[in-house]
PDB file of C-alpha atoms in Angstrom:
ATOM      1  CA  ASP A   1     -17.921 -43.491 -13.246  1.00 81.00           C
ATOM      2  CA  ALA A   2     -19.544 -46.711 -14.415  1.00 82.00           C
ATOM      3  CA  GLU A   3     -17.262 -49.702 -14.577  1.00 91.00           C
ATOM      4  CA  ILE A   4     -17.012 -53.457 -14.767  1.00 95.00           C
ATOM      5  CA  THR A   5     -14.917 -55.293 -12.186  1.00 96.00           C
ATOM      6  CA  GLN A   6     -13.737 -58.864 -11.825  1.00 97.00           C
ATOM      7  CA  SER A   7     -12.505 -60.727  -8.781  1.00 97.00           C
ATOM      8  CA  PRO A   8     -10.203 -62.268  -7.968  1.00 97.00           C
ATOM      9  CA  ARG A   9      -7.620 -60.980 -10.458  1.00 97.00           C
ATOM     10  CA  HIS A  10      -5.491 -64.085  -9.979  1.00 97.00           C
ATOM     11  CA  LYS A  11      -6.486 -67.520  -8.724  1.00 97.00           C
ATOM     12  CA  ILE A  12      -4.630 -70.786  -8.319  1.00 98.00           C
ATOM     13  CA  THR A  13      -6.694 -73.879  -7.619  1.00 97.00           C
ATOM     14  CA  GLU A  14      -6.445 -77.658  -7.784  1.00 97.00           C
ATOM     15  CA  THR A  15      -8.027 -80.091 -10.185  1.00 98.00           C
ATOM     16  CA  GLY A  16     -11.509 -81.103  -9.105  1.00 97.00           C
ATOM     17  CA  ARG A  17     -12.278 -78.053  -6.960  1.00 97.00           C
ATOM     18  CA  GLN A  18     -15.250 -75.786  -7.578  1.00 98.00           C
ATOM     19  CA  VAL A  19     -14.265 -72.214  -8.435  1.00 98.00           C
ATOM     20  CA  THR A  20     -16.410 -69.113  -8.833  1.00 98.00           C
ATOM     21  CA  LEU A  21     -15.243 -65.988 -10.627  1.00 98.00           C
ATOM     22  CA  ALA A  22     -17.121 -62.793  -9.910  1.00 98.00           C
ATOM     23  CA  CYS A  23     -18.174 -60.116 -12.392  1.00 98.00           C
ATOM     24  CA  HIS A  24     -19.907 -56.887 -11.370  1.00 98.00           C
ATOM     25  CA  GLN A  25     -20.935 -54.011 -13.635  1.00 97.00           C
ATOM     26  CA  THR A  26     -22.390 -50.614 -12.772  1.00 96.00           C
ATOM     27  CA  TRP A  27     -23.321 -49.670 -16.360  1.00 92.00           C
ATOM     28  CA  ASN A  28     -26.856 -51.040 -15.814  1.00 93.00           C
ATOM     29  CA  HIS A  29     -26.376 -53.091 -18.977  1.00 94.00           C
ATOM     30  CA  ASN A  30     -28.811 -55.893 -19.771  1.00 93.00           C
ATOM     31  CA  ASN A  31     -26.280 -57.999 -21.688  1.00 93.00           C
ATOM     32  CA  MET A  32     -23.367 -59.741 -19.983  1.00 95.00           C
ATOM     33  CA  PHE A  33     -20.804 -62.194 -21.332  1.00 96.00           C
ATOM     34  CA  TRP A  34     -18.000 -64.468 -20.195  1.00 97.00           C
ATOM     35  CA  TYR A  35     -15.037 -65.231 -22.461  1.00 97.00           C
ATOM     36  CA  ARG A  36     -11.837 -67.151 -22.087  1.00 97.00           C
ATOM     37  CA  GLN A  37      -8.651 -65.994 -23.803  1.00 95.00           C
ATOM     38  CA  ASP A  38      -6.038 -68.514 -24.869  1.00 92.00           C
ATOM     39  CA  LEU A  39      -3.025 -68.057 -27.122  1.00 84.00           C
ATOM     40  CA  GLY A  40      -3.955 -68.779 -30.718  1.00 80.00           C
ATOM     41  CA  HIS A  41      -7.685 -68.900 -30.001  1.00 84.00           C
ATOM     42  CA  GLY A  42      -8.505 -65.290 -29.270  1.00 88.00           C
ATOM     43  CA  LEU A  43     -11.638 -64.723 -27.215  1.00 93.00           C
ATOM     44  CA  ARG A  44     -14.098 -67.598 -27.018  1.00 93.00           C
ATOM     45  CA  LEU A  45     -17.579 -67.157 -25.626  1.00 93.00           C
ATOM     46  CA  ILE A  46     -18.450 -69.335 -22.630  1.00 96.00           C
ATOM     47  CA  HIS A  47     -21.891 -68.111 -21.507  1.00 96.00           C
ATOM     48  CA  TYR A  48     -23.992 -65.005 -21.932  1.00 94.00           C
ATOM     49  CA  SER A  49     -27.100 -63.398 -20.517  1.00 95.00           C
ATOM     50  CA  TYR A  50     -29.581 -60.902 -21.924  1.00 92.00           C
ATOM     51  CA  GLY A  51     -31.176 -60.083 -18.591  1.00 93.00           C
ATOM     52  CA  VAL A  52     -32.160 -61.301 -15.130  1.00 96.00           C
ATOM     53  CA  GLN A  53     -32.909 -65.037 -15.062  1.00 96.00           C
ATOM     54  CA  ASP A  54     -31.702 -65.416 -18.664  1.00 95.00           C
ATOM     55  CA  THR A  55     -28.592 -67.483 -19.437  1.00 95.00           C
ATOM     56  CA  ASN A  56     -27.321 -69.021 -22.678  1.00 93.00           C
ATOM     57  CA  LYS A  57     -24.479 -71.326 -23.667  1.00 94.00           C
ATOM     58  CA  GLY A  58     -21.639 -70.101 -25.820  1.00 92.00           C
ATOM     59  CA  GLU A  59     -19.241 -72.108 -27.954  1.00 89.00           C
ATOM     60  CA  VAL A  60     -17.132 -73.469 -25.047  1.00 95.00           C
ATOM     61  CA  SER A  61     -19.661 -73.905 -22.218  1.00 96.00           C
ATOM     62  CA  ASP A  62     -18.837 -77.467 -21.088  1.00 96.00           C
ATOM     63  CA  GLY A  63     -17.679 -77.483 -17.456  1.00 97.00           C
ATOM     64  CA  TYR A  64     -18.955 -73.952 -16.762  1.00 98.00           C
ATOM     65  CA  SER A  65     -22.197 -72.497 -15.443  1.00 97.00           C
ATOM     66  CA  VAL A  66     -23.601 -69.020 -14.777  1.00 98.00           C
ATOM     67  CA  SER A  67     -26.609 -67.544 -13.033  1.00 97.00           C
ATOM     68  CA  ARG A  68     -28.130 -64.065 -13.304  1.00 97.00           C
ATOM     69  CA  SER A  69     -30.115 -63.063 -10.237  1.00 97.00           C
ATOM     70  CA  ASN A  70     -29.724 -59.295 -10.708  1.00 97.00           C
ATOM     71  CA  THR A  71     -28.661 -56.850 -13.411  1.00 97.00           C
ATOM     72  CA  GLU A  72     -25.199 -56.123 -11.999  1.00 97.00           C
ATOM     73  CA  ASP A  73     -23.681 -59.580 -11.488  1.00 98.00           C
ATOM     74  CA  LEU A  74     -22.905 -62.642 -13.588  1.00 98.00           C
ATOM     75  CA  PRO A  75     -20.729 -65.080 -11.633  1.00 98.00           C
ATOM     76  CA  LEU A  76     -18.994 -67.858 -13.553  1.00 98.00           C
ATOM     77  CA  THR A  77     -18.657 -71.254 -11.832  1.00 98.00           C
ATOM     78  CA  LEU A  78     -16.295 -74.044 -12.779  1.00 97.00           C
ATOM     79  CA  GLU A  79     -18.022 -77.078 -11.326  1.00 95.00           C
ATOM     80  CA  SER A  80     -14.915 -79.283 -11.154  1.00 97.00           C
ATOM     81  CA  ALA A  81     -11.819 -77.463 -12.331  1.00 97.00           C
ATOM     82  CA  ALA A  82      -9.622 -79.137 -14.939  1.00 97.00           C
ATOM     83  CA  SER A  83      -6.133 -78.226 -16.157  1.00 97.00           C
ATOM     84  CA  SER A  84      -7.647 -77.438 -19.571  1.00 96.00           C
ATOM     85  CA  GLN A  85      -9.494 -74.567 -17.901  1.00 97.00           C
ATOM     86  CA  THR A  86      -6.262 -72.735 -17.090  1.00 97.00           C
ATOM     87  CA  SER A  87      -6.826 -69.474 -18.941  1.00 97.00           C
ATOM     88  CA  VAL A  88      -7.508 -65.759 -18.655  1.00 97.00           C
ATOM     89  CA  TYR A  89     -11.202 -65.067 -18.185  1.00 98.00           C
ATOM     90  CA  PHE A  90     -12.901 -61.835 -19.248  1.00 98.00           C
ATOM     91  CA  CYS A  91     -16.326 -60.594 -18.356  1.00 97.00           C
ATOM     92  CA  ALA A  92     -18.036 -58.036 -20.593  1.00 96.00           C
ATOM     93  CA  SER A  93     -21.306 -56.146 -20.767  1.00 95.00           C
ATOM     94  CA  SER A  94     -23.235 -54.203 -23.380  1.00 92.00           C
ATOM     95  CA  GLU A  95     -26.421 -52.222 -23.529  1.00 89.00           C
ATOM     96  CA  SER A  96     -29.490 -53.334 -25.425  1.00 84.00           C
ATOM     97  CA  GLY A  97     -30.453 -51.384 -28.519  1.00 80.00           C
ATOM     98  CA  GLU A  98     -28.505 -49.368 -31.048  1.00 76.00           C
ATOM     99  CA  ARG A  99     -25.054 -49.785 -29.512  1.00 81.00           C
ATOM    100  CA  GLU A 100     -25.345 -53.360 -28.318  1.00 82.00           C
ATOM    101  CA  TYR A 101     -22.336 -54.294 -30.453  1.00 83.00           C
ATOM    102  CA  GLU A 102     -20.000 -52.327 -28.141  1.00 88.00           C
ATOM    103  CA  GLN A 103     -18.909 -54.568 -25.324  1.00 91.00           C
ATOM    104  CA  PHE A 104     -17.143 -53.188 -22.248  1.00 94.00           C
ATOM    105  CA  PHE A 105     -14.647 -55.594 -20.767  1.00 96.00           C
ATOM    106  CA  GLY A 106     -13.385 -56.089 -17.258  1.00 96.00           C
ATOM    107  CA  PRO A 107      -9.659 -56.367 -16.460  1.00 96.00           C
ATOM    108  CA  GLY A 108      -9.648 -60.175 -16.505  1.00 97.00           C
ATOM    109  CA  THR A 109      -9.005 -63.029 -14.070  1.00 97.00           C
ATOM    110  CA  ARG A 110      -5.985 -65.261 -14.564  1.00 97.00           C
ATOM    111  CA  LEU A 111      -6.904 -68.776 -13.423  1.00 98.00           C
ATOM    112  CA  THR A 112      -4.368 -71.552 -12.989  1.00 97.00           C
ATOM    113  CA  VAL A 113      -5.577 -75.105 -12.360  1.00 97.00           C
ATOM    114  CA  LEU A 114      -2.848 -77.395 -11.007  1.00 96.00           C
TER     115      LEU A 114
ATOM    116  CA  GLY B   1     -21.199 -70.906 -38.870  1.00 79.00           C
ATOM    117  CA  ASP B   2     -19.781 -67.404 -38.755  1.00 85.00           C
ATOM    118  CA  SER B   3     -16.028 -67.018 -38.422  1.00 91.00           C
ATOM    119  CA  VAL B   4     -13.250 -64.441 -38.448  1.00 94.00           C
ATOM    120  CA  VAL B   5      -9.721 -65.263 -39.586  1.00 96.00           C
ATOM    121  CA  GLN B   6      -6.582 -63.319 -38.732  1.00 96.00           C
ATOM    122  CA  THR B   7      -3.604 -64.876 -40.464  1.00 94.00           C
ATOM    123  CA  GLU B   8      -0.816 -63.116 -38.560  1.00 94.00           C
ATOM    124  CA  GLY B   9      -0.236 -63.974 -34.920  1.00 93.00           C
ATOM    125  CA  GLN B  10       2.331 -61.229 -34.532  1.00 95.00           C
ATOM    126  CA  VAL B  11       3.695 -58.347 -36.610  1.00 96.00           C
ATOM    127  CA  LEU B  12       6.898 -56.455 -35.793  1.00 96.00           C
ATOM    128  CA  PRO B  13       7.119 -53.169 -37.703  1.00 96.00           C
ATOM    129  CA  SER B  14       9.499 -50.354 -36.793  1.00 96.00           C
ATOM    130  CA  GLU B  15       8.247 -46.984 -35.592  1.00 96.00           C
ATOM    131  CA  GLY B  16       7.181 -44.927 -38.615  1.00 96.00           C
ATOM    132  CA  ASP B  17       6.461 -47.972 -40.817  1.00 97.00           C
ATOM    133  CA  SER B  18       3.135 -48.429 -42.543  1.00 97.00           C
ATOM    134  CA  LEU B  19       0.942 -51.265 -41.343  1.00 96.00           C
ATOM    135  CA  ILE B  20      -1.622 -53.697 -42.701  1.00 97.00           C
ATOM    136  CA  VAL B  21      -3.144 -56.323 -40.408  1.00 98.00           C
ATOM    137  CA  ASN B  22      -5.231 -58.841 -42.299  1.00 97.00           C
ATOM    138  CA  CYS B  23      -8.758 -59.893 -41.424  1.00 98.00           C
ATOM    139  CA  SER B  24     -11.227 -61.982 -43.400  1.00 97.00           C
ATOM    140  CA  TYR B  25     -14.641 -63.169 -42.368  1.00 95.00           C
ATOM    141  CA  GLU B  26     -17.247 -65.732 -43.281  1.00 93.00           C
ATOM    142  CA  THR B  27     -20.951 -65.392 -42.694  1.00 86.00           C
ATOM    143  CA  THR B  28     -24.233 -65.977 -44.463  1.00 78.00           C
ATOM    144  CA  GLN B  29     -25.781 -62.863 -42.947  1.00 79.00           C
ATOM    145  CA  TYR B  30     -25.139 -59.106 -43.010  1.00 81.00           C
ATOM    146  CA  PRO B  31     -22.615 -58.442 -40.284  1.00 89.00           C
ATOM    147  CA  SER B  32     -21.153 -55.348 -38.763  1.00 91.00           C
ATOM    148  CA  LEU B  33     -17.377 -55.466 -38.428  1.00 94.00           C
ATOM    149  CA  PHE B  34     -15.100 -54.260 -35.672  1.00 96.00           C
ATOM    150  CA  TRP B  35     -11.559 -54.018 -34.482  1.00 97.00           C
ATOM    151  CA  TYR B  36     -11.046 -54.324 -30.743  1.00 97.00           C
ATOM    152  CA  VAL B  37      -7.692 -53.435 -29.140  1.00 97.00           C
ATOM    153  CA  GLN B  38      -6.212 -54.926 -25.969  1.00 96.00           C
ATOM    154  CA  TYR B  39      -3.406 -53.049 -24.233  1.00 95.00           C
ATOM    155  CA  PRO B  40      -1.151 -54.938 -21.810  1.00 91.00           C
ATOM    156  CA  GLY B  41      -2.885 -55.854 -18.553  1.00 90.00           C
ATOM    157  CA  GLU B  42      -6.301 -54.674 -19.719  1.00 93.00           C
ATOM    158  CA  GLY B  43      -9.459 -56.074 -21.254  1.00 95.00           C
ATOM    159  CA  PRO B  44     -10.217 -55.446 -24.928  1.00 96.00           C
ATOM    160  CA  GLN B  45     -11.966 -52.246 -25.965  1.00 95.00           C
ATOM    161  CA  LEU B  46     -13.706 -51.182 -29.150  1.00 95.00           C
ATOM    162  CA  HIS B  47     -11.202 -49.522 -31.500  1.00 97.00           C
ATOM    163  CA  LEU B  48     -13.211 -48.892 -34.657  1.00 96.00           C
ATOM    164  CA  LYS B  49     -16.310 -50.103 -36.434  1.00 95.00           C
ATOM    165  CA  ALA B  50     -17.983 -50.357 -39.852  1.00 95.00           C
ATOM    166  CA  MET B  51     -21.678 -51.087 -39.753  1.00 91.00           C
ATOM    167  CA  LYS B  52     -22.277 -51.989 -43.402  1.00 90.00           C
ATOM    168  CA  ALA B  53     -20.509 -52.719 -46.674  1.00 93.00           C
ATOM    169  CA  ASN B  54     -18.281 -49.913 -48.027  1.00 95.00           C
ATOM    170  CA  ASP B  55     -18.170 -48.144 -44.645  1.00 96.00           C
ATOM    171  CA  LYS B  56     -14.737 -47.129 -43.403  1.00 97.00           C
ATOM    172  CA  GLY B  57     -13.956 -47.201 -39.702  1.00 97.00           C
ATOM    173  CA  ARG B  58     -11.404 -44.702 -38.357  1.00 97.00           C
ATOM    174  CA  ASN B  59      -9.742 -44.100 -35.027  1.00 97.00           C
ATOM    175  CA  LYS B  60      -6.373 -42.667 -33.902  1.00 96.00           C
ATOM    176  CA  GLY B  61      -4.913 -42.832 -37.419  1.00 97.00           C
ATOM    177  CA  PHE B  62      -6.095 -46.405 -38.028  1.00 98.00           C
ATOM    178  CA  GLU B  63      -8.538 -47.222 -40.816  1.00 98.00           C
ATOM    179  CA  ALA B  64     -10.403 -50.320 -41.966  1.00 98.00           C
ATOM    180  CA  MET B  65     -12.649 -50.644 -45.024  1.00 98.00           C
ATOM    181  CA  TYR B  66     -15.595 -53.076 -44.999  1.00 97.00           C
ATOM    182  CA  ARG B  67     -15.176 -54.892 -48.330  1.00 96.00           C
ATOM    183  CA  LYS B  68     -18.058 -57.262 -48.994  1.00 93.00           C
ATOM    184  CA  GLU B  69     -16.726 -58.437 -52.371  1.00 94.00           C
ATOM    185  CA  THR B  70     -13.548 -59.802 -50.775  1.00 95.00           C
ATOM    186  CA  THR B  71     -15.053 -60.458 -47.292  1.00 95.00           C
ATOM    187  CA  SER B  72     -12.213 -58.507 -45.723  1.00 97.00           C
ATOM    188  CA  PHE B  73     -11.722 -55.818 -43.085  1.00 98.00           C
ATOM    189  CA  HIS B  74      -7.963 -55.164 -42.989  1.00 98.00           C
ATOM    190  CA  LEU B  75      -6.594 -52.724 -40.422  1.00 98.00           C
ATOM    191  CA  GLU B  76      -4.234 -50.096 -41.852  1.00 98.00           C
ATOM    192  CA  LYS B  77      -2.115 -47.232 -40.591  1.00 98.00           C
ATOM    193  CA  ASP B  78       0.320 -45.004 -42.467  1.00 97.00           C
ATOM    194  CA  SER B  79       2.873 -44.570 -39.689  1.00 97.00           C
ATOM    195  CA  VAL B  80       2.832 -46.662 -36.505  1.00 97.00           C
ATOM    196  CA  GLN B  81       3.993 -45.406 -33.114  1.00 96.00           C
ATOM    197  CA  GLU B  82       5.361 -47.291 -30.136  1.00 95.00           C
ATOM    198  CA  SER B  83       2.134 -46.541 -28.250  1.00 95.00           C
ATOM    199  CA  ASP B  84       0.213 -48.602 -30.836  1.00 97.00           C
ATOM    200  CA  SER B  85       1.734 -51.790 -29.421  1.00 96.00           C
ATOM    201  CA  ALA B  86      -1.181 -54.019 -28.379  1.00 97.00           C
ATOM    202  CA  VAL B  87      -3.188 -57.044 -29.442  1.00 96.00           C
ATOM    203  CA  TYR B  88      -5.768 -56.316 -32.132  1.00 97.00           C
ATOM    204  CA  PHE B  89      -8.870 -58.473 -32.578  1.00 97.00           C
ATOM    205  CA  CYS B  90     -11.019 -58.411 -35.669  1.00 97.00           C
ATOM    206  CA  ALA B  91     -14.653 -59.217 -34.910  1.00 95.00           C
ATOM    207  CA  LEU B  92     -18.121 -59.400 -36.380  1.00 92.00           C
ATOM    208  CA  SER B  93     -21.632 -59.246 -35.069  1.00 88.00           C
ATOM    209  CA  ASP B  94     -24.623 -60.564 -36.926  1.00 74.00           C
ATOM    210  CA  LEU B  95     -27.360 -57.962 -36.888  1.00 59.00           C
ATOM    211  CA  GLY B  96     -29.742 -60.534 -38.313  1.00 56.00           C
ATOM    212  CA  SER B  97     -29.616 -62.705 -35.214  1.00 58.00           C
ATOM    213  CA  SER B  98     -28.124 -60.893 -32.245  1.00 58.00           C
ATOM    214  CA  ALA B  99     -26.063 -57.779 -32.606  1.00 51.00           C
ATOM    215  CA  SER B 100     -24.747 -58.078 -29.083  1.00 66.00           C
ATOM    216  CA  LYS B 101     -23.134 -61.470 -29.722  1.00 80.00           C
ATOM    217  CA  ILE B 102     -19.702 -60.915 -31.186  1.00 89.00           C
ATOM    218  CA  ILE B 103     -17.389 -63.413 -32.847  1.00 91.00           C
ATOM    219  CA  PHE B 104     -13.698 -62.614 -32.427  1.00 93.00           C
ATOM    220  CA  GLY B 105     -10.696 -63.591 -34.489  1.00 94.00           C
ATOM    221  CA  SER B 106      -7.623 -65.093 -32.868  1.00 94.00           C
ATOM    222  CA  GLY B 107      -5.872 -61.729 -32.506  1.00 95.00           C
ATOM    223  CA  THR B 108      -2.705 -60.156 -33.913  1.00 96.00           C
ATOM    224  CA  ARG B 109      -0.047 -58.888 -31.548  1.00 96.00           C
ATOM    225  CA  LEU B 110       1.440 -55.639 -32.817  1.00 97.00           C
ATOM    226  CA  SER B 111       4.892 -54.987 -31.345  1.00 96.00           C
ATOM    227  CA  ILE B 112       6.480 -51.749 -32.541  1.00 94.00           C
ATOM    228  CA  ARG B 113      10.273 -51.640 -32.612  1.00 90.00           C
ATOM    229  CA  PRO B 114      11.634 -48.241 -31.499  1.00 85.00           C
TER     230      PRO B 114
END
């Protein structure tokens, strides 16, 4: 069965360190997204991609970067982790075309920055 | 810009109660509207949708009517069950710009009392 996976599921790091969160999907979807989920803010879009070599900034992109070198993966990098980036991070994907509004989410990564 | 507002952070009905979870939206375009549901320990998943004004989305006894005149998309159910406990996100996508890019509300936690 097709799926979307995230790793690690939990991560504790220190302020100033670089951190990379992995996202891998086997749906063969063109569109991929990274969100962060914080209490009272819902899901906020960090970065998104509509295909290989395409990346775009979302509403809360400062301090984060992504790269898309193949269809399956969209890793999220925190260049220099800050305590404000403690959050739960979700990766999602969707197909292009008629059902592009339906996003399929991974199980999430809980990141703590000390 | 586009926005989605959910006024209740948490609702605590008893099993068998009727339910209304409020959602209002703001956009200058012609959005499609959605409710996503997030069960404990999982990523969100599409719960129901309404693609245009006056459509009604339905799933598992839940309903939501797309009301353009009041810019609302309230989630309703006649009789809630303990298994309905989850976080519910109202969301919109703007078909005029990019249907795959979804804007989420802040979420409403539904906790059913047995």
